[in-house]
Amino acid sequence: MDKEEKKTINQGQEDEMEIYGYNLSRWKLLVLAFGVICTGGFLLLLLYWMPEWRVKATCFRAALKDCEVVLLRTTDEFRIWFCAKVRFLSLENHSFSSPKTVTPKVSNGHAAHLHFPEGQEDRPDLAQPCQIPYFTHHSVRYFWNDSLQNFDVLKGLDEGVSCTSIYEQHSSGLAKETHAYRKLMYGMNEIAVKVPSVLKLLVKEVLNPFYVFQLFSVILWSTDEYYYYALAIVIMSVISIVSSLYTIRKQYIMLHDMVAAHSTVRVSVCRVGGETEEIFSTDLVPGDIMVIPMNGTVMPCDAVLINGTCIVNESMLTGESVPVTKTNLPNPSVDVKGMADEMYSPELHKRHTLFCGTTVIQTRFYTGELVKAVVVRTGFSTSKGQLVRSILYPKPTDFKLYRDAYMFLLCLVVVAGIGFIYTIVNSILNKTGTLTEDGLDLWGIQRVENAHFQMPEEKACSENLVKSHFVACMATCHSLTKIEGLLSGDPLDLKMFEAIGWILEEATEEETALHNRIMPTVVRPPKQLLPEPNPAANQSMELFELSANYEIGIVRQFPFSSALQRMSVVARILGDKKMDAYMKGAPEVIASLCKPETVPSDFEKVLEEYTKQGFRVIALAHRKLESKLTWHKIQNINRDAIECNMNFMGLIIMQNKLKQETPAVLEDLRKANIRTVMVTGDNMLTAISVARDCGMILPQDKVIIADGLPPKDGQVAKINWHYADTLTSKCTSSPEIDSEDIPIKLAHDSLEDLQVAPYHFAMNGKSFSVILEHFQDLVPKLVLHGTVFARMAPDQKTQLVEALQNVDYYVGMCGDGANDCGALKRAHGGISLSELEASVASPFTSRTPSIACVPNLIREGRAALITSFCVFKFMALYSIIQYCSVTLLYSILSNLGDFQFLFIDLAVILVVVFTMSLNPAWKELVAQRPPSGLISGALLFSVLSQIIISIGFQCFGFFWVRQQPWYELWTPQSDACNLSRSFSSNSSHFDNETEHDAHNIKNYENTTVFFISSFQYLIVAIAFSKGKPFRQPCYKNGFFVVSVIVLYIFIFFIMLHPVAYIDQVLEIVCVPYQWRITMLIIILINTLVSILAESFLLDTVLWKVVFNRDKQGEYRLTTTQPPQESVDRWGKCCILSVLGCRKQLPKAKYMHLAQELLVDPEWPPKPSTTTEAKTLAKENGPCQVITIT
């Protein structure tokens, strides 16, 4: 085997990793042991931090099949290394150790080659003790697979299993021997979140590089006899470690309690032969048949329903507390149409799958049969397990601030290195549902008779309609159920059912158990809506009462599918021999499934009129089923056999009003130059109407619809372009002029004078898929101005976020449902409008279900970013100011004293850093944006200017004090203060002081530098604590104001009126009062210069003249450019020029693209044109535009 061969596990998945095999090397271990001894254990610490080095330093490369250790590396941008020890699962002590008994017990074929060489499965004479290599990484087991010659995850029934095989091979239950084998392979069905011991957490925390650095700092300061300062570091480190341990352990306990709340319950499972056994849920394995109890349960695993119906609360996973109806998986083998078999997938068949952690509220069953489900996934492989894994092992974040912080610290290290060299020489020593209200109102209905639309009707509960199929469809085609006597279900279904005023009754458990073929749900109108019948003369009273009752029983329900955009039911009217099929859903979809002769010719025109006005339109359809379809056949029939050849019945028009705060929020975002995009499952014209109503699309803006058509009948894929509507009278001088005749680009003499009429692209999910697949080169152009994306499936929402990110946009996503989870995770900033546990899919959760949280989050985020920059700048200045102080004093072989360091670091720096970060966010969202990184023009100028000012005034004070007439080399006998007897009585000078200052701390230069630098820390803190436009003014930060005032008063006091004890502790010497006044003047001038440089020169002059001029020159070309982009680029160019490698950095892709499109005469596409994909062998080839005349 090639030792450099690279293999991959979890290929194509989010956790894809490269894998390498290694075996332990004895001689490498001996060399390592010697190195550890020579380095005093530091080498061992380094290997603890670096898994790759640890493995390579102790092992040699080996074949994966025979390795003892595996080295893993993620294939994402982070390239993180992990290592794991290979263990062996032994089957030799079990009754199923021979190949003949093992092979049939494999779940679905994925594990068939895990432990036997090819050709040995059927040869019992070759039976040997079976040792299966495996390793565990992030709570998932990876077994050796001989057929793949690689490690692989042991799959359950969620992959590679057909719907037919679930019924034919997995519906009879497992034998006990098979169950025991699978339990050994899959392990316990538990999501174990172990709470680490305090000792383990302590060791892990102490070995953090930060605390190791602190340890070296303590040793360094101790060797220099700064014992008090070293002790302060120890105390602060201990406090930090204790606080961190408490927080981490508390989080582990919270997660453990959340997961373990319903982790172990007793469940009933069916065994081979019909036997029922009660076991613990931790013993469940894939393939077990679990009996769902009548009174409900919390699901301990992922299972697919094969018999009965369940009402489930999936709020733990989806964030939606609306109960969901789960039906049994369709069985293709008994389908009357003979439907082609398909592979089972928990995601595609989620309406038939019970997910781990969700709550089954109640079950429905027939003819005394149990409600059964086949276990498909257990443990960490379940949906809940994957959720917990994402919390336990989160993907690292790659914030630009962190990258800039490392460069920032590197610069400080370089400066410190220069100072170190100097010291040696001198002394030899960082969606629509969210825009609109939750409730829907029934605006009216529009029925169809004889393929013609009738006049719209406001109410559907009139006597003449009560027995119509239209109302019957509204009464039966829903997923409503009664929970504790109250109707519950989808809000749209609830409004529709309430509009007709019917009554829903569900069978009790006793009725379900006693009666054969019972209708689980019955709906009937109230008696006052039924006409008054008169009994016939020859009709008995009992028959009359029976005929007078009008009831409809729901026999079978096909739940709503977002992929299919429809739902349907099979129902029977009391007394009818034939059953009825009712269907409702998206009008375009329903019309396509109806007989063409039943669909009105003006269907599209009527639908467009409603959707343009922002109404949500639902279409209804019906057909009588054949008499041969019995109740039993209906329970096993596939929905495609029912949802065809329907009769179009009409439209239900629902009104969904905008939330009151939506227009104002979007207006705030627009004023702040933050682009908004609508991604919805609604009809496109409805979405465009909502976008106009809420101000996302202004009245004068054009909307261009991209209608993508996939390849068909040998023709290539194409996009038809047309405009959604005409401009209003505000935009055109004559109402007779069509909007499609108005040019998008107005006449101009030069590029700078170019004016662009605002335009927006709109498309549905199908068109988006066609464009992604066949028009890759158009995707960036479309997302640049794409505003409305309608009928989007969950995965398409994620693809849209990725497409926006691919052109260098920073994307925020606000969603309120399960369909948004993927996009919420993919976006740079996801906001979930649900407080339930599903909010772990996004980093932010709003307590109020509206987009009002978006500007608030942006304001708080900008304030937090500016605060981070503020603290970074202050800490940089703190380091440089102290560095300058120490360097100046080193030049005279002196230094700051022990308590001087303590006073600066604890009393000044610690207090200021803590309080200066408490400024609240500015009350309004502004168009100006903060610098996107630490390496930006504004921040660089701010830091460099303050560094120059601080160093200048320190050096001035240091050298000027040596020019004073009273100056001399300080000795304990020096008496520079003996100018005033009254003043000298308070002096720190003692005539009898003869103690020798070994470190030369006490001198006039030290005292001068100490006072000036102490004030400089406070000066730069005030200068950097700016308010508007991102934070509130610093004077509104009470803690900061109080702390700064107290420090100012204290330092002024000990400088102007010295106290003997304080002077002695801080090792300050007495200087003449005149020099104290001089220092005060230096400090005041320093304050004035620093504040003017930061507030006036930077914010007023340079920002508006230099940076803003560059910003406006580029911003004129496109409205989507962040105003700060040019400033950041200017800062990076400065850095690169200093390093001698100046190079023009590329701008954001969308900025460059926007400039190109401005001078592209073919963009945007003209109305009534078609763009066709060329049939080229080369992928993503150019497209040609054909104008349709």
PDB file of C-alpha atoms in Angstrom, residues 3 7 41 126 156 229 234 242 288 354 389 398 404 410 419 445 476 528 555 605 697 711 743 915 1023 1032 1087 1112 1114:
ATOM      1  CA  LYS A   3       1.799   5.019   2.661  1.00  0.00           C
ATOM      2  CA  LYS A   7      -8.763   8.435   2.232  1.00  0.00           C
ATOM      3  CA  GLY A  41       7.678  18.914  30.233  1.00  0.00           C
ATOM      4  CA  LEU A 126     -13.657 -20.936   8.540  1.00  0.00           C
ATOM      5  CA  GLY A 156     -29.490   2.250  10.228  1.00  0.00           C
ATOM      6  CA  TYR A 229       2.574  41.755  40.880  1.00  0.00           C
ATOM      7  CA  VAL A 234      -2.054  34.314  40.339  1.00  0.00           C
ATOM      8  CA  VAL A 242     -13.019  29.164  38.925  1.00  0.00           C
ATOM      9  CA  ASP A 288     -37.208  -3.093  16.158  1.00  0.00           C
ATOM     10  CA  LEU A 354     -41.596  10.017  14.226  1.00  0.00           C
ATOM     11  CA  ARG A 389     -23.811  16.771  18.605  1.00  0.00           C
ATOM     12  CA  ASP A 398     -14.107  32.342  11.513  1.00  0.00           C
ATOM     13  CA  ASP A 404      -7.215  40.880  12.485  1.00  0.00           C
ATOM     14  CA  LEU A 410       1.786  40.037  15.975  1.00  0.00           C
ATOM     15  CA  GLY A 419      12.297  46.530  22.936  1.00  0.00           C
ATOM     16  CA  ILE A 445     -64.507  32.268  -2.080  1.00  0.00           C
ATOM     17  CA  THR A 476     -62.528  17.693   5.443  1.00  0.00           C
ATOM     18  CA  GLN A 528     -79.409  25.483  11.785  1.00  0.00           C
ATOM     19  CA  VAL A 555     -61.275   7.848   5.835  1.00  0.00           C
ATOM     20  CA  LYS A 605     -55.886  35.933 -15.197  1.00  0.00           C
ATOM     21  CA  ILE A 697     -40.030  47.413  -3.557  1.00  0.00           C
ATOM     22  CA  PRO A 711     -34.788  21.187 -20.870  1.00  0.00           C
ATOM     23  CA  PRO A 743     -35.357  52.064 -20.698  1.00  0.00           C
ATOM     24  CA  THR A 915     -16.496  49.970  32.411  1.00  0.00           C
ATOM     25  CA  ALA A1023     -10.794  59.570  23.490  1.00  0.00           C
ATOM     26  CA  GLN A1032     -24.485  56.107  23.205  1.00  0.00           C
ATOM     27  CA  THR A1087      -5.626  65.675  26.811  1.00  0.00           C
ATOM     28  CA  GLN A1112     -18.575  58.244  -2.462  1.00  0.00           C
ATOM     29  CA  GLU A1114     -17.271  54.015  -5.466  1.00  0.00           C
TER      30      GLU A1114
END
